Structure formats: C-alpha cells, structure tokens
C-alpha cells in the first residue's frame, strides 16, 4: 500500500507557552479533498503548518509521503497557499514572478525557465483570471487578487497535493466560483487537497471529508454534512459573503 500524503500522530504543538494542538491524529490519503473548519484561533493554520513541518511538534510525529519533514525531499509534490501574503517591503515582485516562484522546486538550478515552466505560469494566471495583471507589482493588487496570485503559484507548480489556508478569504463571489472550478479540476485529476475554510460555500460539492477543530482538538472528522456548508459559529476575517 502506498504511504498516506500526511500522517500526524498524537501531534501536540505549544506556541507562546499555550497548547495550540492537543494531541491531534490525522491521516490524509491520496485523492482526498479535506476541509479543515473551526472557529478563529482553534488551530487550523497551526494544523496545516504542522503537516508541512513548518511548526515544531512538542510531541507526536508527522510524516509527508512516509517521511519526516526533515527527510522529505520531494517538495514539488506539495503546493502550499499560506493564509496571507506577507507584506514584505523591498523589491516589488510582479504577479508573474510570484506565480513563477511556484515552479522553483521543479527547476534545475542555473537553468532558465523552460517552455513547460512558462506554459504552466501562463495557464495558472489564466485560470485565476489575472493574465492581464501579469506585469503588475503584486502590491498594486487588491487583497482578493493577491490571494488569487498565491493560488496561481500553487497551480503553476502542478503538485500532487494542495494545502490551502483560507484560499477564499477576501475573494469575491465570482473568484470563489473560479476557485471551486479549479478545485474540481484538480480533484478530478486525483490530486489531494487540504484546505482551511470558514465555510465551504461553492467548494462544498468538491469536499470529500470535513475535519472540525475546536480549541486544538478534532471534534468532528467525516463526510460533509449540510451544517458544514454555512458555519454559523465562525467569523471570516474579510468575508464578502452576506
Ligand atoms: N507564534 C505564535 N505564538 C503564540 N501563539 C500563537 C502563535 N501562532 C498562533 N498562536 C495562537 O494559537 C492559536 C491557534 O492559532 P491558529 O492561527 O492556528 O488558528 P486558526 O484556527 O488558523 O485561526 P484563524 O481562523 O484566525 O486563522 C491562537 O490562539 C493563536 O493566537
Ligand atoms: Mg488560520
């Protein structure tokens, strides 16, 4: 049998002296489309960052495709969309540059971008409907557009597994539909998706499994139910939903 994509066993994480994950078990298999739901501060971002080895475990273990994050090498298989674009100063990157950075794990060092790289970047920009903004500095885009740039960066890498932290926060309804279409496409290709959301909205039909976190613990893990599609107890950061 092949390794699961992620295996977190008894994962405990402490941040700033506080327990943030309290012994979480989560195994994600290839082809699953998992939504991680839960109130603000329940540990959703910490959970996905832990799966990626970005947060140290106080105890427990995590494996990515059967290897610890330290030993895992095949990062091209993973596309990560972080919760927010960090507002770094310095040299402004264009939309195309940020999306092209999603190809780096695939590139041979010191070789210029290949035709396949350029095509992947072009297709990803078209898929999130930002082809006409390719040459603009990302800082000139709205928050929702910047979110779409990060989604395009993940798509451009053509990974086997997408990990997306609130990919729809601050994105308008039309873009949410476009993202749902992208997710349907990648799910149909058998890719794995782990996405954090406050509500499923148009993504609901694509989701195969819902994991609900409350105060650092999984309180539900199973197929989606009607109640998951509109999480009344949750408050999106920048929701455009009524
Ligand atoms: N670096 C840190 N130091 C201390 N506490 C932290 C740190 N990062 C997160 N926390 C705390 O851990 C808890 C979980 O945070 P996390 O960002 O994982 O929650 P979340 O469910 O993603 O929340 P949101 O819905 O707001 O994105 C919160 O109480 C948060 O304040
Ligand atoms: Mg979060």
PDB file of C-alpha atoms and ligand atoms in Angstrom:
ATOM      1  CA  UNK A   1       0.000   0.000   0.000  1.00  0.00           C
ATOM      2  CA  UNK A   2       1.229   3.495  -0.749  1.00  0.00           C
ATOM      3  CA  UNK A   3       2.033   5.943   2.010  1.00  0.00           C
ATOM      4  CA  UNK A   4      -0.600   8.459   3.024  1.00  0.00           C
ATOM      5  CA  UNK A   5       0.101  12.025   1.994  1.00  0.00           C
ATOM      6  CA  UNK A   6       0.095  13.218   5.597  1.00  0.00           C
ATOM      7  CA  UNK A   7       0.175  11.257   8.814  1.00  0.00           C
ATOM      8  CA  UNK A   8       0.033  13.235  12.046  1.00  0.00           C
ATOM      9  CA  UNK A   9       0.066  11.077  15.154  1.00  0.00           C
ATOM     10  CA  UNK A  10      -0.663  12.436  18.625  1.00  0.00           C
ATOM     11  CA  UNK A  11       0.509  15.827  17.421  1.00  0.00           C
ATOM     12  CA  UNK A  12       0.934  18.360  20.201  1.00  0.00           C
ATOM     13  CA  UNK A  13       2.011  21.919  19.495  1.00  0.00           C
ATOM     14  CA  UNK A  14       2.685  24.642  22.029  1.00  0.00           C
ATOM     15  CA  UNK A  15       3.048  28.255  20.947  1.00  0.00           C
ATOM     16  CA  UNK A  16       3.927  31.071  23.321  1.00  0.00           C
ATOM     17  CA  UNK A  17       3.543  28.655  26.242  1.00  0.00           C
ATOM     18  CA  UNK A  18      -0.040  27.762  25.230  1.00  0.00           C
ATOM     19  CA  UNK A  19      -1.201  24.405  23.912  1.00  0.00           C
ATOM     20  CA  UNK A  20      -2.481  25.037  20.387  1.00  0.00           C
ATOM     21  CA  UNK A  21      -2.802  21.424  19.182  1.00  0.00           C
ATOM     22  CA  UNK A  22      -3.656  18.927  21.902  1.00  0.00           C
ATOM     23  CA  UNK A  23      -2.762  15.516  20.518  1.00  0.00           C
ATOM     24  CA  UNK A  24      -4.194  15.510  17.017  1.00  0.00           C
ATOM     25  CA  UNK A  25      -4.370  12.370  14.867  1.00  0.00           C
ATOM     26  CA  UNK A  26      -4.945  12.970  11.177  1.00  0.00           C
ATOM     27  CA  UNK A  27      -4.185  10.749   8.198  1.00  0.00           C
ATOM     28  CA  UNK A  28      -4.866  12.142   4.727  1.00  0.00           C
ATOM     29  CA  UNK A  29      -4.795   9.715   1.826  1.00  0.00           C
ATOM     30  CA  UNK A  30      -4.134  10.413  -1.858  1.00  0.00           C
ATOM     31  CA  UNK A  31      -7.132  11.902  -3.661  1.00  0.00           C
ATOM     32  CA  UNK A  32      -8.931  13.102  -0.556  1.00  0.00           C
ATOM     33  CA  UNK A  33     -10.313  16.636  -0.575  1.00  0.00           C
ATOM     34  CA  UNK A  34     -10.349  17.625   3.081  1.00  0.00           C
ATOM     35  CA  UNK A  35     -11.795  20.820   4.501  1.00  0.00           C
ATOM     36  CA  UNK A  36     -10.499  21.935   7.904  1.00  0.00           C
ATOM     37  CA  UNK A  37     -13.139  24.032   9.634  1.00  0.00           C
ATOM     38  CA  UNK A  38     -13.374  25.640  13.058  1.00  0.00           C
ATOM     39  CA  UNK A  39     -13.628  28.941  14.893  1.00  0.00           C
ATOM     40  CA  UNK A  40     -10.946  31.626  14.844  1.00  0.00           C
ATOM     41  CA  UNK A  41      -7.935  30.585  16.868  1.00  0.00           C
ATOM     42  CA  UNK A  42      -8.955  26.921  17.012  1.00  0.00           C
ATOM     43  CA  UNK A  43      -5.618  25.884  15.473  1.00  0.00           C
ATOM     44  CA  UNK A  44      -6.491  25.384  11.793  1.00  0.00           C
ATOM     45  CA  UNK A  45      -3.451  27.209  10.412  1.00  0.00           C
ATOM     46  CA  UNK A  46      -1.229  25.582  13.013  1.00  0.00           C
ATOM     47  CA  UNK A  47      -2.546  22.166  11.980  1.00  0.00           C
ATOM     48  CA  UNK A  48      -1.777  22.587   8.277  1.00  0.00           C
ATOM     49  CA  UNK A  49       1.577  24.212   9.027  1.00  0.00           C
ATOM     50  CA  UNK A  50       2.369  21.255  11.284  1.00  0.00           C
ATOM     51  CA  UNK A  51       1.502  18.828   8.478  1.00  0.00           C
ATOM     52  CA  UNK A  52       4.067  20.665   6.335  1.00  0.00           C
ATOM     53  CA  UNK A  53       6.738  20.623   9.044  1.00  0.00           C
ATOM     54  CA  UNK A  54       6.634  24.407   9.421  1.00  0.00           C
ATOM     55  CA  UNK A  55       5.767  24.270  13.124  1.00  0.00           C
ATOM     56  CA  UNK A  56       7.758  22.159  15.601  1.00  0.00           C
ATOM     57  CA  UNK A  57       5.914  19.417  17.454  1.00  0.00           C
ATOM     58  CA  UNK A  58       6.120  19.408  21.246  1.00  0.00           C
ATOM     59  CA  UNK A  59       5.359  15.693  20.974  1.00  0.00           C
ATOM     60  CA  UNK A  60       3.982  13.232  18.461  1.00  0.00           C
ATOM     61  CA  UNK A  61       5.100  12.742  14.893  1.00  0.00           C
ATOM     62  CA  UNK A  62       4.335  13.842  11.353  1.00  0.00           C
ATOM     63  CA  UNK A  63       5.132  12.272   8.007  1.00  0.00           C
ATOM     64  CA  UNK A  64       4.770  13.607   4.478  1.00  0.00           C
ATOM     65  CA  UNK A  65       4.517  10.794   1.935  1.00  0.00           C
ATOM     66  CA  UNK A  66       6.029   8.479   4.514  1.00  0.00           C
ATOM     67  CA  UNK A  67       8.946  10.677   5.543  1.00  0.00           C
ATOM     68  CA  UNK A  68       9.528  13.147   8.321  1.00  0.00           C
ATOM     69  CA  UNK A  69       9.538  16.756   7.074  1.00  0.00           C
ATOM     70  CA  UNK A  70      13.310  16.850   7.669  1.00  0.00           C
ATOM     71  CA  UNK A  71      13.878  13.855   5.408  1.00  0.00           C
ATOM     72  CA  UNK A  72      11.215  14.651   2.837  1.00  0.00           C
ATOM     73  CA  UNK A  73      12.806  15.912  -0.396  1.00  0.00           C
ATOM     74  CA  UNK A  74      10.054  15.888  -2.981  1.00  0.00           C
ATOM     75  CA  UNK A  75       8.655  19.342  -2.259  1.00  0.00           C
ATOM     76  CA  UNK A  76       7.479  19.708  -5.847  1.00  0.00           C
ATOM     77  CA  UNK A  77       4.677  17.322  -4.876  1.00  0.00           C
ATOM     78  CA  UNK A  78       3.274  19.903  -2.435  1.00  0.00           C
ATOM     79  CA  UNK A  79       1.675  23.252  -3.279  1.00  0.00           C
ATOM     80  CA  UNK A  80       1.072  25.494  -0.267  1.00  0.00           C
ATOM     81  CA  UNK A  81      -1.115  28.592  -0.197  1.00  0.00           C
ATOM     82  CA  UNK A  82      -0.430  30.396   3.113  1.00  0.00           C
ATOM     83  CA  UNK A  83      -3.157  32.329   4.880  1.00  0.00           C
ATOM     84  CA  UNK A  84      -1.886  35.765   3.970  1.00  0.00           C
ATOM     85  CA  UNK A  85       0.620  37.243   1.605  1.00  0.00           C
ATOM     86  CA  UNK A  86       3.293  38.693   3.880  1.00  0.00           C
ATOM     87  CA  UNK A  87       3.566  42.396   3.203  1.00  0.00           C
ATOM     88  CA  UNK A  88       7.314  42.414   2.726  1.00  0.00           C
ATOM     89  CA  UNK A  89       8.880  45.676   1.633  1.00  0.00           C
ATOM     90  CA  UNK A  90      11.936  45.695  -0.568  1.00  0.00           C
ATOM     91  CA  UNK A  91      11.976  44.937  -4.249  1.00  0.00           C
ATOM     92  CA  UNK A  92       8.441  44.661  -5.592  1.00  0.00           C
ATOM     93  CA  UNK A  93       7.759  41.349  -7.303  1.00  0.00           C
ATOM     94  CA  UNK A  94       5.409  41.220 -10.240  1.00  0.00           C
ATOM     95  CA  UNK A  95       2.424  38.926 -10.368  1.00  0.00           C
ATOM     96  CA  UNK A  96       4.232  36.775 -12.965  1.00  0.00           C
ATOM     97  CA  UNK A  97       7.333  36.472 -10.756  1.00  0.00           C
ATOM     98  CA  UNK A  98       5.342  35.325  -7.750  1.00  0.00           C
ATOM     99  CA  UNK A  99       3.471  32.747  -9.824  1.00  0.00           C
ATOM    100  CA  UNK A 100       6.720  31.604 -11.465  1.00  0.00           C
ATOM    101  CA  UNK A 101       8.207  31.047  -7.987  1.00  0.00           C
ATOM    102  CA  UNK A 102       5.776  28.124  -7.789  1.00  0.00           C
ATOM    103  CA  UNK A 103       7.939  26.362 -10.403  1.00  0.00           C
ATOM    104  CA  UNK A 104      11.205  26.666  -8.497  1.00  0.00           C
ATOM    105  CA  UNK A 105      11.023  23.231  -6.859  1.00  0.00           C
ATOM    106  CA  UNK A 106      10.749  21.760 -10.377  1.00  0.00           C
ATOM    107  CA  UNK A 107      13.621  23.677 -11.942  1.00  0.00           C
ATOM    108  CA  UNK A 108      17.165  22.557 -12.362  1.00  0.00           C
ATOM    109  CA  UNK A 109      19.425  25.044 -10.715  1.00  0.00           C
ATOM    110  CA  UNK A 110      21.028  27.643 -13.004  1.00  0.00           C
ATOM    111  CA  UNK A 111      18.859  26.641 -15.956  1.00  0.00           C
ATOM    112  CA  UNK A 112      16.440  29.206 -17.342  1.00  0.00           C
ATOM    113  CA  UNK A 113      12.699  28.604 -17.227  1.00  0.00           C
ATOM    114  CA  UNK A 114      11.652  26.006 -19.774  1.00  0.00           C
ATOM    115  CA  UNK A 115       8.755  26.237 -22.197  1.00  0.00           C
ATOM    116  CA  UNK A 116       6.853  23.955 -19.805  1.00  0.00           C
ATOM    117  CA  UNK A 117       7.557  26.380 -16.932  1.00  0.00           C
ATOM    118  CA  UNK A 118       6.336  29.339 -18.941  1.00  0.00           C
ATOM    119  CA  UNK A 119       3.233  27.481 -20.100  1.00  0.00           C
ATOM    120  CA  UNK A 120       2.401  26.403 -16.536  1.00  0.00           C
ATOM    121  CA  UNK A 121       2.703  30.009 -15.324  1.00  0.00           C
ATOM    122  CA  UNK A 122       0.570  31.285 -18.208  1.00  0.00           C
ATOM    123  CA  UNK A 123      -2.121  28.643 -17.641  1.00  0.00           C
ATOM    124  CA  UNK A 124      -2.223  29.278 -13.894  1.00  0.00           C
ATOM    125  CA  UNK A 125      -2.586  33.041 -14.418  1.00  0.00           C
ATOM    126  CA  UNK A 126      -5.392  32.435 -16.892  1.00  0.00           C
ATOM    127  CA  UNK A 127      -7.103  30.027 -14.517  1.00  0.00           C
ATOM    128  CA  UNK A 128      -7.318  32.679 -11.779  1.00  0.00           C
ATOM    129  CA  UNK A 129      -8.162  35.347 -14.361  1.00  0.00           C
ATOM    130  CA  UNK A 130      -5.121  37.512 -13.744  1.00  0.00           C
ATOM    131  CA  UNK A 131      -3.378  37.149 -17.118  1.00  0.00           C
ATOM    132  CA  UNK A 132      -3.845  40.862 -17.772  1.00  0.00           C
ATOM    133  CA  UNK A 133      -2.104  41.771 -14.481  1.00  0.00           C
ATOM    134  CA  UNK A 134       0.983  39.592 -15.007  1.00  0.00           C
ATOM    135  CA  UNK A 135       3.386  42.525 -15.241  1.00  0.00           C
ATOM    136  CA  UNK A 136       1.975  44.491 -12.295  1.00  0.00           C
ATOM    137  CA  UNK A 137       3.645  44.619  -8.861  1.00  0.00           C
ATOM    138  CA  UNK A 138       1.634  42.384  -6.510  1.00  0.00           C
ATOM    139  CA  UNK A 139       1.323  45.267  -4.067  1.00  0.00           C
ATOM    140  CA  UNK A 140      -0.882  47.060  -6.611  1.00  0.00           C
ATOM    141  CA  UNK A 141      -3.472  44.287  -6.449  1.00  0.00           C
ATOM    142  CA  UNK A 142      -6.388  44.037  -4.024  1.00  0.00           C
ATOM    143  CA  UNK A 143      -6.258  41.526  -1.174  1.00  0.00           C
ATOM    144  CA  UNK A 144      -8.538  39.145  -3.045  1.00  0.00           C
ATOM    145  CA  UNK A 145      -6.407  39.399  -6.178  1.00  0.00           C
ATOM    146  CA  UNK A 146      -3.244  38.746  -4.145  1.00  0.00           C
ATOM    147  CA  UNK A 147      -4.938  35.647  -2.773  1.00  0.00           C
ATOM    148  CA  UNK A 148      -5.564  34.523  -6.357  1.00  0.00           C
ATOM    149  CA  UNK A 149      -1.869  35.106  -7.139  1.00  0.00           C
ATOM    150  CA  UNK A 150      -0.964  32.667  -4.357  1.00  0.00           C
ATOM    151  CA  UNK A 151      -3.450  30.128  -5.695  1.00  0.00           C
ATOM    152  CA  UNK A 152      -1.934  30.533  -9.167  1.00  0.00           C
ATOM    153  CA  UNK A 153       1.530  29.996  -7.688  1.00  0.00           C
ATOM    154  CA  UNK A 154       0.396  26.655  -6.257  1.00  0.00           C
ATOM    155  CA  UNK A 155      -1.352  25.663  -9.508  1.00  0.00           C
ATOM    156  CA  UNK A 156       1.756  26.544 -11.531  1.00  0.00           C
ATOM    157  CA  UNK A 157       3.802  24.032  -9.557  1.00  0.00           C
ATOM    158  CA  UNK A 158       1.443  21.231 -10.672  1.00  0.00           C
ATOM    159  CA  UNK A 159       1.813  19.478  -7.317  1.00  0.00           C
ATOM    160  CA  UNK A 160       0.157  16.215  -6.268  1.00  0.00           C
ATOM    161  CA  UNK A 161      -1.147  17.796  -3.077  1.00  0.00           C
ATOM    162  CA  UNK A 162      -2.516  21.256  -2.405  1.00  0.00           C
ATOM    163  CA  UNK A 163      -2.540  22.722   1.087  1.00  0.00           C
ATOM    164  CA  UNK A 164      -4.538  25.932   1.119  1.00  0.00           C
ATOM    165  CA  UNK A 165      -5.132  28.091   4.177  1.00  0.00           C
ATOM    166  CA  UNK A 166      -8.335  30.073   3.669  1.00  0.00           C
ATOM    167  CA  UNK A 167      -7.912  30.424  -0.078  1.00  0.00           C
ATOM    168  CA  UNK A 168     -11.281  32.137  -0.356  1.00  0.00           C
ATOM    169  CA  UNK A 169     -10.883  34.748   2.411  1.00  0.00           C
ATOM    170  CA  UNK A 170     -11.491  38.171   0.918  1.00  0.00           C
ATOM    171  CA  UNK A 171     -12.127  36.763  -2.542  1.00  0.00           C
ATOM    172  CA  UNK A 172     -15.282  37.901  -4.326  1.00  0.00           C
ATOM    173  CA  UNK A 173     -18.089  35.503  -5.221  1.00  0.00           C
ATOM    174  CA  UNK A 174     -17.062  35.154  -8.873  1.00  0.00           C
ATOM    175  CA  UNK A 175     -13.499  34.287  -7.867  1.00  0.00           C
ATOM    176  CA  UNK A 176     -14.810  31.792  -5.331  1.00  0.00           C
ATOM    177  CA  UNK A 177     -16.665  30.066  -8.150  1.00  0.00           C
ATOM    178  CA  UNK A 178     -13.479  30.109 -10.241  1.00  0.00           C
ATOM    179  CA  UNK A 179     -11.507  28.608  -7.371  1.00  0.00           C
ATOM    180  CA  UNK A 180     -14.176  25.931  -6.935  1.00  0.00           C
ATOM    181  CA  UNK A 181     -13.832  25.097 -10.636  1.00  0.00           C
ATOM    182  CA  UNK A 182     -10.044  24.811 -10.242  1.00  0.00           C
ATOM    183  CA  UNK A 183     -10.514  22.550  -7.230  1.00  0.00           C
ATOM    184  CA  UNK A 184     -12.972  20.378  -9.170  1.00  0.00           C
ATOM    185  CA  UNK A 185     -10.409  20.085 -11.918  1.00  0.00           C
ATOM    186  CA  UNK A 186      -7.512  19.088  -9.647  1.00  0.00           C
ATOM    187  CA  UNK A 187      -9.743  16.760  -7.597  1.00  0.00           C
ATOM    188  CA  UNK A 188     -10.885  15.149 -10.843  1.00  0.00           C
ATOM    189  CA  UNK A 189      -7.228  14.559 -11.692  1.00  0.00           C
ATOM    190  CA  UNK A 190      -6.875  12.636  -8.422  1.00  0.00           C
ATOM    191  CA  UNK A 191      -4.877  15.329  -6.610  1.00  0.00           C
ATOM    192  CA  UNK A 192      -5.080  15.649  -2.842  1.00  0.00           C
ATOM    193  CA  UNK A 193      -6.392  18.843  -1.293  1.00  0.00           C
ATOM    194  CA  UNK A 194      -6.323  20.010   2.324  1.00  0.00           C
ATOM    195  CA  UNK A 195      -7.967  23.363   2.661  1.00  0.00           C
ATOM    196  CA  UNK A 196      -8.789  25.570   5.617  1.00  0.00           C
ATOM    197  CA  UNK A 197     -12.049  27.437   5.328  1.00  0.00           C
ATOM    198  CA  UNK A 198     -14.596  29.214   7.425  1.00  0.00           C
ATOM    199  CA  UNK A 199     -17.404  27.935   5.282  1.00  0.00           C
ATOM    200  CA  UNK A 200     -17.453  25.698   2.276  1.00  0.00           C
ATOM    201  CA  UNK A 201     -19.686  27.814   0.025  1.00  0.00           C
ATOM    202  CA  UNK A 202     -19.200  26.864  -3.624  1.00  0.00           C
ATOM    203  CA  UNK A 203     -16.432  24.415  -2.655  1.00  0.00           C
ATOM    204  CA  UNK A 204     -18.922  22.150  -0.851  1.00  0.00           C
ATOM    205  CA  UNK A 205     -19.553  19.731  -3.750  1.00  0.00           C
ATOM    206  CA  UNK A 206     -15.814  19.028  -4.132  1.00  0.00           C
ATOM    207  CA  UNK A 207     -15.151  18.245  -0.458  1.00  0.00           C
ATOM    208  CA  UNK A 208     -14.955  14.549   0.477  1.00  0.00           C
ATOM    209  CA  UNK A 209     -14.171  14.973   4.166  1.00  0.00           C
ATOM    210  CA  UNK A 210     -14.605  17.608   6.837  1.00  0.00           C
ATOM    211  CA  UNK A 211     -12.373  17.945   9.880  1.00  0.00           C
ATOM    212  CA  UNK A 212     -13.615  20.365  12.526  1.00  0.00           C
ATOM    213  CA  UNK A 213     -11.185  21.773  15.068  1.00  0.00           C
ATOM    214  CA  UNK A 214     -12.184  23.346  18.353  1.00  0.00           C
ATOM    215  CA  UNK A 215      -9.569  24.594  20.778  1.00  0.00           C
ATOM    216  CA  UNK A 216      -6.794  22.486  19.301  1.00  0.00           C
ATOM    217  CA  UNK A 217      -8.746  19.243  19.103  1.00  0.00           C
ATOM    218  CA  UNK A 218     -10.557  17.460  16.300  1.00  0.00           C
ATOM    219  CA  UNK A 219     -14.208  17.352  17.315  1.00  0.00           C
ATOM    220  CA  UNK A 220     -15.541  16.005  14.019  1.00  0.00           C
ATOM    221  CA  UNK A 221     -13.990  14.042  11.167  1.00  0.00           C
ATOM    222  CA  UNK A 222     -16.201  12.634   8.461  1.00  0.00           C
ATOM    223  CA  UNK A 223     -18.092  13.262   5.273  1.00  0.00           C
ATOM    224  CA  UNK A 224     -19.510  16.773   4.830  1.00  0.00           C
ATOM    225  CA  UNK A 225     -22.951  17.494   6.256  1.00  0.00           C
ATOM    226  CA  UNK A 226     -25.404  20.266   5.426  1.00  0.00           C
ATOM    227  CA  UNK A 227     -24.374  22.093   8.606  1.00  0.00           C
ATOM    228  CA  UNK A 228     -20.795  22.435   7.335  1.00  0.00           C
ATOM    229  CA  UNK A 229     -21.743  24.468   4.298  1.00  0.00           C
ATOM    230  CA  UNK A 230     -22.543  27.528   6.420  1.00  0.00           C
ATOM    231  CA  UNK A 231     -20.620  27.590   9.664  1.00  0.00           C
ATOM    232  CA  UNK A 232     -22.621  29.986  11.783  1.00  0.00           C
ATOM    233  CA  UNK A 233     -20.209  29.936  14.697  1.00  0.00           C
ATOM    234  CA  UNK A 234     -17.318  31.113  12.538  1.00  0.00           C
ATOM    235  CA  UNK A 235     -16.366  34.600  11.525  1.00  0.00           C
ATOM    236  CA  UNK A 236     -14.308  35.009   8.392  1.00  0.00           C
ATOM    237  CA  UNK A 237     -11.633  37.659   8.546  1.00  0.00           C
ATOM    238  CA  UNK A 238     -12.696  39.517   5.434  1.00  0.00           C
ATOM    239  CA  UNK A 239     -15.773  37.743   4.244  1.00  0.00           C
ATOM    240  CA  UNK A 240     -17.633  39.148   1.300  1.00  0.00           C
ATOM    241  CA  UNK A 241     -20.472  36.746   1.994  1.00  0.00           C
ATOM    242  CA  UNK A 242     -23.725  38.081   3.379  1.00  0.00           C
TER     243      UNK A 242
HETATM  244  N1  LIG B   1       3.513  32.221  17.010  1.00  0.00           N
HETATM  245  C1  LIG B   1       2.547  32.124  17.942  1.00  0.00           C
HETATM  246  N2  LIG B   1       2.805  32.386  19.238  1.00  0.00           N
HETATM  247  C2  LIG B   1       1.845  32.280  20.173  1.00  0.00           C
HETATM  248  N3  LIG B   1       0.586  31.908  19.904  1.00  0.00           N
HETATM  249  C3  LIG B   1       0.268  31.643  18.648  1.00  0.00           C
HETATM  250  C4  LIG B   1       1.219  31.729  17.584  1.00  0.00           C
HETATM  251  N4  LIG B   1       0.609  31.405  16.425  1.00  0.00           N
HETATM  252  C5  LIG B   1      -0.672  31.115  16.747  1.00  0.00           C
HETATM  253  N5  LIG B   1      -0.864  31.267  18.077  1.00  0.00           N
HETATM  254  C6  LIG B   1      -2.129  31.018  18.787  1.00  0.00           C
HETATM  255  O1  LIG B   1      -2.517  29.696  18.522  1.00  0.00           O
HETATM  256  C7  LIG B   1      -3.921  29.612  18.389  1.00  0.00           C
HETATM  257  C8  LIG B   1      -4.263  28.954  17.071  1.00  0.00           C
HETATM  258  O2  LIG B   1      -3.832  29.781  16.009  1.00  0.00           O
HETATM  259  P1  LIG B   1      -4.119  29.420  14.510  1.00  0.00           P
HETATM  260  O3  LIG B   1      -3.597  30.552  13.698  1.00  0.00           O
HETATM  261  O4  LIG B   1      -3.622  28.065  14.214  1.00  0.00           O
HETATM  262  O5  LIG B   1      -5.703  29.396  14.496  1.00  0.00           O
HETATM  263  P2  LIG B   1      -6.708  29.420  13.260  1.00  0.00           P
HETATM  264  O6  LIG B   1      -7.751  28.419  13.575  1.00  0.00           O
HETATM  265  O7  LIG B   1      -5.978  29.288  11.992  1.00  0.00           O
HETATM  266  O8  LIG B   1      -7.333  30.872  13.393  1.00  0.00           O
HETATM  267  P3  LIG B   1      -7.910  31.835  12.245  1.00  0.00           P
HETATM  268  O9  LIG B   1      -9.290  31.335  11.932  1.00  0.00           O
HETATM  269  O10 LIG B   1      -7.945  33.161  12.934  1.00  0.00           O
HETATM  270  O11 LIG B   1      -6.987  31.808  11.076  1.00  0.00           O
HETATM  271  C9  LIG B   1      -4.454  31.024  18.522  1.00  0.00           C
HETATM  272  O12 LIG B   1      -4.909  31.187  19.826  1.00  0.00           O
HETATM  273  C10 LIG B   1      -3.249  31.884  18.263  1.00  0.00           C
HETATM  274  O13 LIG B   1      -3.340  33.068  18.977  1.00  0.00           O
HETATM  275 MG1  LIG B   2      -5.735  30.467  10.363  1.00  0.00          MG
END
